[in-house]
Coordinates of C-alpha atoms in Angstrom, one line a residue:
Chain A
X1 CA -3.9 -27.5 -0.6
X2 CA -7.1 -26.9 -1.2
X3 CA -10.0 -28.8 0.1
X4 CA -12.6 -30.3 -1.6
X5 CA -15.2 -28.8 -0.1
X6 CA -13.9 -25.7 0.1
X7 CA -16.3 -22.5 -0.8
X8 CA -14.0 -21.3 -3.8
X9 CA -14.7 -24.6 -5.9
X10 CA -18.7 -22.7 -5.5
X11 CA -16.8 -19.1 -6.8
X12 CA -14.2 -21.0 -9.4
X13 CA -17.3 -23.4 -10.6
X14 CA -17.5 -24.3 -14.3
X15 CA -21.0 -21.9 -14.4
X16 CA -18.4 -19.0 -13.3
X17 CA -15.1 -20.1 -15.3
X18 CA -16.8 -21.0 -18.4
X19 CA -18.4 -17.8 -19.0
X20 CA -14.8 -15.9 -17.7
X21 CA -13.0 -17.9 -19.7
X22 CA -15.3 -18.3 -23.5
X23 CA -17.5 -15.3 -22.8
X24 CA -20.5 -15.4 -25.2
X25 CA -20.4 -11.6 -25.0
X26 CA -17.0 -10.0 -25.2
X27 CA -16.7 -7.1 -27.8
X28 CA -18.5 -4.3 -28.9
X29 CA -21.9 -5.0 -30.1
X30 CA -22.5 -3.9 -33.8
X31 CA -24.3 -0.5 -33.2
X32 CA -23.2 0.1 -29.8
X33 CA -23.9 3.7 -29.1
X34 CA -22.9 4.3 -25.4
X35 CA -20.5 2.7 -22.9
X36 CA -18.9 3.3 -19.4
X37 CA -15.9 2.1 -17.8
X38 CA -16.1 0.5 -14.2
X39 CA -12.7 -0.1 -12.7
X40 CA -11.7 -0.6 -9.2
X41 CA -8.4 1.1 -8.2
X42 CA -8.1 -1.3 -5.2
X43 CA -7.4 -4.4 -7.1
X44 CA -6.9 -3.1 -10.8
X45 CA -10.2 -4.4 -12.2
X46 CA -11.8 -2.8 -15.4
X47 CA -14.3 -3.4 -17.5
X48 CA -15.5 -2.1 -20.4
X49 CA -19.4 -1.7 -20.7
X50 CA -21.1 -1.4 -24.7
X51 CA -24.9 -1.1 -25.1
X52 CA -27.1 -0.5 -27.9
X53 CA -30.5 0.7 -26.8
X54 CA -33.5 0.0 -28.5
X55 CA -37.3 2.1 -28.7
X56 CA -35.7 5.0 -28.3
X57 CA -38.4 7.9 -29.0
X58 CA -41.5 5.4 -28.5
X59 CA -41.5 5.1 -24.8
X60 CA -38.3 3.8 -22.3
X61 CA -35.5 2.7 -24.6
X62 CA -34.6 -1.4 -23.5
X63 CA -30.9 -3.4 -23.8
X64 CA -31.4 -4.5 -27.3
X65 CA -27.7 -5.8 -26.9
X66 CA -24.4 -5.8 -24.3
X67 CA -20.9 -6.4 -25.0
X68 CA -17.8 -5.7 -22.5
X69 CA -13.9 -6.1 -22.7
X70 CA -12.6 -6.9 -19.3
X71 CA -8.8 -6.3 -17.7
X72 CA -10.1 -8.5 -14.9
X73 CA -10.2 -11.4 -12.9
X74 CA -12.8 -14.6 -14.0
X75 CA -14.9 -13.1 -11.3
X76 CA -15.5 -10.0 -12.8
X77 CA -15.2 -11.2 -16.4
X78 CA -18.2 -14.2 -15.3
X79 CA -20.2 -11.7 -14.1
X80 CA -20.1 -9.0 -17.5
X81 CA -20.8 -11.7 -19.8
X82 CA -23.7 -13.1 -17.6
X83 CA -24.9 -9.6 -16.9
X84 CA -24.7 -8.6 -21.5
X85 CA -26.8 -12.3 -21.6
X86 CA -29.7 -11.0 -18.5
X87 CA -30.4 -7.6 -19.6
X88 CA -31.1 -7.8 -23.1
X89 CA -35.0 -6.6 -23.1
X90 CA -34.9 -4.8 -20.2
X91 CA -35.2 -0.7 -19.3
X92 CA -33.0 1.1 -17.5
X93 CA -35.4 0.6 -14.1
X94 CA -35.5 -3.2 -14.9
X95 CA -31.6 -2.9 -15.1
X96 CA -31.1 -1.3 -11.8
X97 CA -32.9 -3.1 -10.2
X98 CA -31.8 -6.5 -11.7
X99 CA -28.3 -4.9 -10.7
X100 CA -29.4 -4.2 -6.7
X101 CA -31.2 -7.8 -6.9
X102 CA -27.0 -9.3 -8.0
X103 CA -25.5 -7.4 -5.0
X104 CA -28.1 -8.2 -2.1
X105 CA -27.4 -11.9 -3.7
X106 CA -23.5 -11.3 -3.7
X107 CA -24.1 -9.9 -0.3
X108 CA -26.4 -12.2 1.5
X109 CA -25.5 -15.5 -1.0
X110 CA -29.1 -15.8 -0.8
X111 CA -29.6 -16.6 -4.8
X112 CA -33.6 -16.9 -4.4
X113 CA -33.4 -13.2 -4.8
X114 CA -32.3 -13.0 -8.1
X115 CA -35.1 -14.3 -11.2
X116 CA -33.0 -14.8 -13.5
X117 CA -31.9 -18.9 -13.1
X118 CA -28.6 -18.3 -14.7
X119 CA -27.3 -15.1 -12.4
X120 CA -27.8 -17.6 -9.7
X121 CA -24.1 -18.9 -9.4
X122 CA -22.6 -15.2 -8.7
X123 CA -24.4 -15.9 -5.6
X124 CA -21.2 -18.2 -4.0
X125 CA -18.8 -14.6 -3.9
X126 CA -21.1 -14.1 -0.5
X127 CA -18.1 -16.1 1.1
X128 CA -15.6 -13.8 -0.1
X129 CA -16.7 -10.1 0.9
X130 CA -12.6 -8.2 -0.7
X131 CA -14.6 -10.0 -3.9
X132 CA -18.3 -8.4 -3.7
X133 CA -17.1 -5.8 -6.3
X134 CA -15.7 -8.2 -8.8
X135 CA -19.9 -9.1 -8.8
X136 CA -21.2 -5.7 -9.0
X137 CA -18.3 -3.7 -11.2
X138 CA -20.2 -4.7 -14.3
X139 CA -23.4 -4.1 -13.6
X140 CA -22.3 -0.5 -12.4
X141 CA -20.8 0.7 -15.5
X142 CA -23.4 -1.0 -17.5
X143 CA -25.7 1.5 -15.2
X144 CA -23.9 4.5 -15.8
X145 CA -23.8 3.9 -19.8
X146 CA -27.6 3.4 -19.5
X147 CA -27.6 6.6 -17.2
X148 CA -25.6 8.5 -19.7
X149 CA -27.6 9.8 -22.2
X150 CA -31.2 9.0 -20.4
X151 CA -33.3 12.0 -21.1
Chain B
X1 CA 24.2 -18.5 -4.5
X2 CA 26.5 -18.3 -1.6
X3 CA 26.2 -21.1 0.3
X4 CA 29.1 -19.3 2.9
X5 CA 25.9 -16.9 4.0
X6 CA 26.5 -17.5 7.9
X7 CA 23.2 -17.8 9.5
X8 CA 21.7 -14.8 11.3
X9 CA 22.1 -14.9 14.6
X10 CA 17.9 -14.3 15.3
X11 CA 16.4 -16.9 16.6
X12 CA 13.3 -16.9 14.9
X13 CA 11.1 -19.2 17.0
X14 CA 11.9 -16.7 20.3
X15 CA 10.7 -13.9 17.6
X16 CA 7.6 -15.7 16.4
X17 CA 6.6 -17.0 20.1
X18 CA 6.4 -12.5 20.7
X19 CA 4.1 -12.4 18.1
X20 CA 0.7 -13.5 19.3
X21 CA -1.5 -13.5 16.5
X22 CA 0.6 -15.7 14.6
X23 CA -0.1 -18.6 16.7
X24 CA -4.0 -19.1 14.9
X25 CA -4.9 -21.0 12.5
X26 CA -7.0 -19.6 9.2
X27 CA -9.5 -22.0 8.3
X28 CA -7.9 -25.2 9.4
X29 CA -4.4 -24.1 8.6
X30 CA -1.5 -22.6 9.7
X31 CA -1.2 -18.4 9.3
X32 CA 0.9 -17.8 6.4
X33 CA 1.6 -13.6 6.7
X34 CA 2.7 -12.8 3.8
X35 CA 1.7 -9.3 3.7
X36 CA 3.9 -7.1 6.2
X37 CA 4.8 -4.2 3.4
X38 CA 0.9 -3.8 3.8
X39 CA 0.9 -3.3 7.9
X40 CA 3.0 -5.7 10.1
X41 CA 1.8 -7.6 13.0
X42 CA 3.1 -6.5 16.2
X43 CA 4.6 -7.9 19.1
X44 CA 3.9 -8.7 22.5
X45 CA 6.4 -5.5 23.6
X46 CA 4.4 -3.3 22.0
X47 CA 1.4 -4.4 22.9
X48 CA 1.9 -4.6 26.5
X49 CA 3.2 -0.7 26.7
X50 CA 0.4 0.6 25.3
X51 CA -1.8 -1.4 27.5
X52 CA 0.3 -0.6 30.4
X53 CA 0.3 2.9 29.3
X54 CA -3.3 2.9 28.9
X55 CA -3.6 1.0 32.3
X56 CA -1.1 3.7 34.5
X57 CA 0.3 6.2 33.1
X58 CA -2.1 8.1 30.4
X59 CA -3.3 12.2 30.4
X60 CA -2.8 15.1 28.0
X61 CA 1.0 16.4 26.8
X62 CA 2.5 19.2 27.4
X63 CA -0.3 20.5 29.2
X64 CA -1.2 19.4 32.8
X65 CA 0.5 20.6 35.9
X66 CA 0.4 17.6 37.6
X67 CA 2.1 14.1 38.7
X68 CA 0.2 12.0 35.3
X69 CA 0.9 14.6 32.4
X70 CA 4.3 15.1 33.6
X71 CA 4.5 11.4 33.3
X72 CA 2.9 10.8 30.0
X73 CA 5.1 13.7 28.3
X74 CA 8.1 12.0 29.6
X75 CA 7.1 8.6 28.0
X76 CA 5.8 10.3 25.3
X77 CA 9.1 12.2 25.2
X78 CA 11.5 9.3 25.3
X79 CA 9.5 7.7 22.5
X80 CA 11.3 10.5 20.4
X81 CA 14.9 9.8 21.6
X82 CA 14.2 6.5 20.6
X83 CA 13.3 7.1 17.3
X84 CA 16.2 9.5 16.9
X85 CA 18.4 7.2 18.1
X86 CA 17.0 4.2 15.4
X87 CA 17.5 7.2 12.7
X88 CA 21.0 8.1 13.7
X89 CA 19.6 12.2 14.1
X90 CA 21.9 14.5 14.7
X91 CA 19.0 15.5 17.8
X92 CA 15.6 14.9 19.3
X93 CA 14.5 18.1 18.1
X94 CA 14.7 17.0 14.2
X95 CA 12.1 14.3 14.8
X96 CA 9.0 15.5 14.0
X97 CA 5.9 12.8 14.9
X98 CA 3.4 12.8 12.7
X99 CA -0.2 10.5 11.9
X100 CA 1.6 8.3 8.8
X101 CA 4.4 8.4 6.4
X102 CA 1.5 10.2 4.2
X103 CA 1.4 12.7 6.6
X104 CA 4.8 13.5 7.0
X105 CA 4.8 13.8 3.3
X106 CA 2.2 16.0 2.8
X107 CA 3.3 17.7 5.7
X108 CA 6.6 18.5 3.7
X109 CA 4.8 19.0 0.8
X110 CA 2.6 21.7 2.4
X111 CA 5.2 23.3 4.2
X112 CA 8.5 23.3 2.9
X113 CA 6.8 23.1 -0.4
X114 CA 4.3 26.1 -0.4
X115 CA 7.0 27.9 1.9
X116 CA 10.1 27.6 0.6
X117 CA 10.0 26.1 -2.8
X118 CA 9.1 29.1 -5.3
X119 CA 6.9 28.3 -8.0
X120 CA 9.6 28.7 -11.0
X121 CA 11.5 25.3 -9.3
X122 CA 11.0 21.4 -9.7
X123 CA 10.2 18.3 -7.8
X124 CA 11.5 15.1 -8.9
X125 CA 10.0 12.2 -8.0
X126 CA 10.6 8.7 -9.7
X127 CA 8.8 5.8 -11.6
X128 CA 8.0 3.6 -8.6
X129 CA 6.3 5.6 -6.1
X130 CA 3.8 5.1 -3.9
X131 CA 1.0 6.8 -4.8
X132 CA 1.8 9.3 -1.1
X133 CA 4.7 10.5 -2.4
X134 CA 2.9 11.1 -5.9
X135 CA -0.3 12.9 -5.6
X136 CA 0.8 15.4 -2.6
X137 CA 3.3 16.4 -5.3
X138 CA 0.7 16.7 -8.0
X139 CA -1.4 18.6 -5.5
X140 CA 1.9 20.7 -5.3
X141 CA 1.9 21.7 -8.8
X142 CA -1.4 22.3 -9.4
X143 CA -1.6 24.7 -7.4
X144 CA 1.5 26.0 -7.1
X145 CA 2.8 25.3 -10.6
X146 CA 5.9 24.2 -9.0
X147 CA 7.3 21.7 -12.3
X148 CA 6.8 17.5 -11.1
X149 CA 9.3 15.7 -12.8
X150 CA 9.8 12.1 -13.3
X151 CA 12.3 10.0 -12.8
X152 CA 12.7 6.7 -15.3
X153 CA 13.1 3.1 -13.4
X154 CA 15.4 0.7 -15.5
X155 CA 13.4 -2.5 -17.3
X156 CA 15.3 -4.3 -13.8
X157 CA 13.6 -1.8 -11.6
X158 CA 16.3 0.0 -10.3
X159 CA 16.8 4.3 -10.2
X160 CA 18.3 5.3 -13.3
X161 CA 20.3 7.5 -11.8
X162 CA 22.0 8.8 -15.7
X163 CA 17.8 10.3 -16.0
X164 CA 18.3 11.4 -12.6
X165 CA 21.6 13.5 -13.3
X166 CA 19.7 14.7 -16.8
X167 CA 16.9 15.7 -15.0
X168 CA 18.9 17.7 -11.9
X169 CA 20.8 19.4 -14.5
X170 CA 19.2 22.7 -15.2
X171 CA 19.6 23.8 -11.7
X172 CA 15.5 24.5 -11.4
X173 CA 14.9 21.4 -8.7
X174 CA 14.9 22.2 -5.1
X175 CA 13.6 18.8 -3.7
X176 CA 13.8 15.2 -5.3
X177 CA 11.9 12.7 -3.6
X178 CA 12.1 9.4 -4.3
X179 CA 11.4 5.8 -2.1
X180 CA 14.3 4.2 -0.4
X181 CA 12.4 0.6 -0.8
X182 CA 10.0 -0.2 -3.2
X183 CA 6.7 -1.2 -2.2
X184 CA 6.3 -3.3 -5.2
X185 CA 9.1 -4.0 -6.7
X186 CA 11.4 -4.2 -3.2
X187 CA 14.3 -2.5 -4.9
X188 CA 16.5 -0.4 -2.2
X189 CA 17.8 3.5 -3.9
X190 CA 21.2 4.3 -3.5
X191 CA 20.2 6.8 -0.9
X192 CA 24.0 8.3 -0.4
X193 CA 24.2 8.6 -4.2
X194 CA 21.1 10.3 -4.4
X195 CA 21.7 12.7 -1.9
X196 CA 25.1 13.2 -3.6
X197 CA 23.5 14.0 -6.7
X198 CA 20.7 16.1 -5.6
X199 CA 23.0 18.5 -3.3
X200 CA 25.5 18.6 -6.3
X201 CA 22.8 20.4 -8.4
X202 CA 21.3 22.2 -5.2
X203 CA 17.7 20.2 -4.5
X204 CA 17.7 18.5 -1.1
X205 CA 16.4 14.7 -1.1
X206 CA 13.6 12.9 0.9
X207 CA 13.8 9.9 1.2
X208 CA 10.3 7.4 1.8
X209 CA 11.4 4.9 4.3
X210 CA 8.0 3.4 4.6
X211 CA 9.7 0.1 3.5
X212 CA 13.1 0.3 3.8
X213 CA 13.6 1.7 8.2
X214 CA 11.3 -1.9 8.4
X215 CA 14.3 -3.8 6.6
X216 CA 17.7 -2.0 7.5
X217 CA 19.5 -0.1 9.9
X218 CA 19.3 3.6 8.7
X219 CA 21.8 6.1 9.6
X220 CA 20.4 9.8 8.1
X221 CA 23.3 11.1 8.4
X222 CA 25.3 8.5 6.8
X223 CA 22.5 8.9 3.8
X224 CA 23.4 12.3 3.6
X225 CA 20.0 13.2 3.1
X226 CA 17.5 16.3 4.1
X227 CA 14.2 14.6 4.6
X228 CA 13.5 10.4 5.6
X229 CA 10.2 9.6 6.8
X230 CA 8.8 6.2 8.4
X231 CA 5.8 5.1 9.9
X232 CA 5.1 3.1 12.4
X233 CA 2.6 0.2 11.7
X234 CA 4.7 -1.0 9.4
X235 CA 7.6 -1.2 11.7
X236 CA 5.7 -3.8 14.3
X237 CA 4.2 -0.3 16.3
X238 CA 0.8 1.2 15.8
X239 CA -1.2 3.2 13.4
X240 CA -1.6 6.3 13.7
X241 CA 1.6 7.0 14.2
X242 CA 4.6 8.8 11.6
X243 CA 7.5 10.2 12.0
X244 CA 9.5 13.2 9.7
X245 CA 12.8 13.4 9.9
X246 CA 14.3 16.7 8.8
X247 CA 17.5 18.7 10.0
X248 CA 17.1 21.1 12.5
X249 CA 17.9 24.3 10.4
X250 CA 15.9 23.3 7.7
X251 CA 12.5 22.4 9.7
X252 CA 14.0 26.1 11.5
X253 CA 12.8 27.7 8.0
X254 CA 9.7 25.6 7.6
X255 CA 6.5 27.5 8.2
X256 CA 4.3 25.4 10.2
X257 CA 1.5 23.1 8.5
X258 CA -1.5 22.9 10.9
X259 CA -2.1 25.1 13.4
X260 CA -3.5 25.1 16.5
X261 CA -3.0 24.0 20.6
X262 CA 1.0 23.1 21.2
X263 CA 2.4 24.3 18.3
X264 CA 2.1 28.0 19.3
X265 CA 4.6 29.8 21.6
X266 CA 1.5 32.3 22.1
X267 CA -1.5 33.3 20.9
X268 CA -3.6 37.1 20.6
X269 CA -6.3 37.6 18.2
X270 CA -3.9 39.5 16.4
X271 CA -1.5 37.0 16.1
X272 CA 0.8 34.3 17.1
X273 CA 3.8 32.8 17.0
X274 CA 5.1 29.4 16.5
X275 CA 6.3 27.0 19.4
X276 CA 10.4 26.0 19.3
X277 CA 10.5 22.9 16.2
X278 CA 9.8 20.3 16.6
X279 CA 6.4 21.2 18.7
X280 CA 5.2 23.9 16.1
X281 CA 4.7 20.8 13.4
X282 CA 2.5 19.3 16.3
X283 CA -0.7 21.0 16.2
X284 CA -3.6 19.3 18.7
X285 CA -3.0 16.5 21.1
X286 CA -0.4 14.3 19.0
X287 CA -1.1 10.4 18.9
X288 CA 0.8 9.9 22.5
X289 CA -0.3 5.9 22.8
X290 CA 0.8 5.6 19.5
X291 CA 4.5 7.4 20.2
X292 CA 4.4 5.4 23.5
X293 CA 4.0 1.6 21.2
X294 CA 6.0 2.7 18.6
X295 CA 9.0 4.1 21.3
X296 CA 8.5 0.2 22.1
X297 CA 8.4 -1.2 18.8
X298 CA 11.7 0.7 18.1
X299 CA 13.7 -1.2 21.3
X300 CA 12.1 -4.2 20.1
X301 CA 13.6 -4.3 16.6
X302 CA 16.8 -2.6 18.5
X303 CA 17.4 -5.5 21.2
X304 CA 17.4 -8.0 17.9
X305 CA 19.9 -5.2 16.0
X306 CA 18.8 -3.9 12.5
X307 CA 21.6 -6.0 11.3
X308 CA 20.4 -9.2 11.9
X309 CA 16.8 -8.3 11.2
X310 CA 18.6 -7.3 8.0
X311 CA 20.6 -10.6 7.6
X312 CA 17.7 -12.7 8.5
X313 CA 15.6 -10.9 5.5
X314 CA 18.4 -11.2 3.2
X315 CA 18.4 -14.9 3.7
X316 CA 14.9 -15.3 3.1
X317 CA 14.7 -13.0 -0.1
X318 CA 17.3 -15.8 -2.0
X319 CA 15.2 -18.0 -0.8
X320 CA 11.7 -17.0 -1.5
X321 CA 13.7 -15.7 -5.6
X322 CA 14.5 -19.0 -5.6
X323 CA 11.3 -20.8 -4.9
X324 CA 9.6 -18.8 -6.8
X325 CA 11.8 -19.2 -9.7
X326 CA 10.6 -22.8 -9.6
X327 CA 6.9 -22.3 -10.2
X328 CA 6.3 -22.0 -14.1
X329 CA 4.6 -19.4 -14.7
X330 CA 5.2 -16.9 -12.1
X331 CA 7.1 -14.1 -13.1
X332 CA 8.6 -12.1 -10.0
X333 CA 8.4 -8.1 -11.0
X334 CA 11.8 -6.7 -10.8
X335 CA 15.1 -7.2 -10.6
X336 CA 17.4 -4.7 -8.9
X337 CA 20.8 -5.9 -7.2
X338 CA 20.2 -4.8 -3.7
X339 CA 16.4 -5.8 -3.0
X340 CA 14.3 -6.8 0.0
X341 CA 12.0 -9.2 0.9
X342 CA 8.9 -7.9 -1.3
X343 CA 8.1 -9.8 -4.3
X344 CA 5.3 -8.6 -6.9
X345 CA 4.2 -11.2 -9.1
X346 CA 2.2 -12.4 -11.9
X347 CA 0.8 -16.0 -12.3
X348 CA 0.0 -17.1 -16.3
X349 CA -3.4 -17.7 -16.6
X350 CA -4.5 -16.5 -13.6
X351 CA -5.1 -12.5 -12.2
X352 CA -3.9 -11.4 -9.4
X353 CA -6.7 -11.2 -7.9
X354 CA -8.4 -15.1 -8.2
X355 CA -5.0 -15.9 -6.8
X356 CA -4.9 -14.3 -4.1
X357 CA -8.1 -15.9 -2.7
X358 CA -7.0 -19.0 -3.9
X359 CA -3.8 -19.0 -1.9
X360 CA -6.1 -17.4 1.0
X361 CA -8.2 -19.9 0.9
X362 CA -5.2 -22.3 1.9
X363 CA -4.2 -19.9 4.7
X364 CA -1.5 -17.7 3.1
X365 CA -2.2 -14.4 2.8
X366 CA -0.5 -11.9 0.3
X367 CA -1.8 -8.6 -1.2
X368 CA -3.3 -8.2 -4.4
X369 CA -3.8 -4.9 -6.7
X370 CA -1.5 -2.5 -7.9
X371 CA -0.2 -1.3 -4.3
X372 CA -0.9 2.1 -4.5
X373 CA 1.4 3.0 -7.1
X374 CA -0.4 2.8 -10.3
X375 CA 1.4 4.6 -12.8
X376 CA 4.2 1.9 -11.7
X377 CA 1.9 -1.0 -13.0
X378 CA 1.6 1.0 -16.2
X379 CA 5.6 1.4 -16.5
X380 CA 5.8 -2.6 -15.9
X381 CA 2.4 -3.1 -19.0
X382 CA 0.6 -5.0 -15.9
X383 CA -2.5 -3.8 -14.5
X384 CA -2.0 -5.4 -11.2
X385 CA -0.2 -8.1 -9.0
X386 CA -0.3 -10.2 -6.4
X387 CA 2.2 -9.4 -3.8
X388 CA 3.8 -11.6 -0.9
X389 CA 6.3 -8.8 1.5
X390 CA 8.5 -11.0 4.5
X391 CA 8.6 -9.6 7.9
X392 CA 11.0 -10.3 10.5
X393 CA 9.4 -13.2 11.3
X394 CA 8.7 -14.9 8.2
X395 CA 10.3 -17.9 7.9
X396 CA 11.6 -20.0 5.0
X397 CA 8.8 -22.6 5.6
X398 CA 6.2 -19.8 4.9
X399 CA 7.8 -19.2 1.5
X400 CA 8.1 -23.0 0.8
X401 CA 4.1 -22.8 1.5
X402 CA 4.1 -20.1 -0.5
X403 CA 5.4 -21.7 -3.5
X404 CA 3.4 -25.3 -2.7
X405 CA 0.1 -22.6 -2.4
X406 CA 0.9 -21.6 -6.2
X407 CA 1.6 -24.7 -7.4
X408 CA -1.9 -25.7 -6.4
X409 CA -3.3 -22.5 -7.6
X410 CA -1.9 -23.1 -10.9
X411 CA -2.9 -26.8 -10.8
X412 CA -6.4 -25.0 -10.0
X413 CA -6.5 -23.2 -12.7
X414 CA -5.7 -24.8 -15.3

């Protein structure tokens, strides 16, 4: 049996599971022209991240829209959905910074490390070291997609 | 189910008492370890043999002309005798110690693959190989042009022998290299039948016994294979040691793989000559303590009797399949007639990763992922599975705990 107080109830909170089961950002946004795949060969998680950038040719491009398709566990899918909701308006450097912060939060459990409140439920993963990659996989894919045509 | 199956004469409580780690609790719950196919736990006999060697009898082997080195060499070589008897080898010289099954297969791929196989020949593997019996052959193909042929499996997860025969028909195949027991499906392959087919078409047979050697008595001469590999850590021994068995005449034809100390007869700057088999294949200081640990593990399983181990696991397999069939939405992969205690499954509405985490919180250790068999996962149309696997210490009660734990997971994820 699972204990009521088990940390697993935080990891599989309504906040996380809602995003995994009813994602707001599933699929390729209109006009998306960059994409990258994150795969974890150890567990079989696979997430494709699609992004449309605005402002090309007039300063650093920023995310106009992001979406994803995942064949993954719920933690990875929730992280992808939360990410796609959090990154519009951010340029590559800001996305890199946020990805780093999310990684740190996942590792330490320090939710305050991330300014975007919506992302904070992901901090629950810190109790599950073998699942850290589930949270960070979509973020690495997004950074990779943005870097791909950078400069 | 056959209700007349006699209870195996294995005193399970005593077996379990020999594994110190099993008495632990995990998060206040009994430790239910169902991940032995990845690596098995170690009995007191193995732990003591290794500690005792370090405390009382350790030096480098085959070198020192002193008492301690001679005693250590005796212990190291005694492990070779034990393994030779365990596999039914014709002689102790047919046993090569390697670092792992992976290292043993790589040895064959390098030495036999590059030194004996011709580039116009082919190697056959199956769709259900561990990456360790796939990637070395891909590397050989890419380097030497040897053709790599893939023998399909049936939907039930058995080797398709008719297809194998077709792959062998043109006589180009020099080596068939297949698993003796799938680490994903639990399928036990008919080694002797495969050896007949291979030999009838001029090919040799390598059996990857990483799983099989743990669960069944193995007799390489009765199987009629040409190479057999297994690893120590799945057989209740330490990590860092594996075994390659091959017919002596074959080993003698094969060039060395790694060069260095211990594998030479003489060395000058102009040329070196090789030591006799098996030492020709054991360059450098070998895994001495690990071999001693493996010897102790072999003694230990032999003291139980591999036929008793097999009977115990056959009963567990029957029990597990019956209990898992009752879990709604659960699908066990593979339905081979001859299968061992390895169960990969998917649970409707739950990704394998989530299932494994939720079982772990109940103290139940299973593996989740592609089990180092990505192509097989694709063949089966799944991305990943959870896998429960039995060891000699596994109880029916633990498999009941798994089934109940999966019910909890299912309700939690619903």
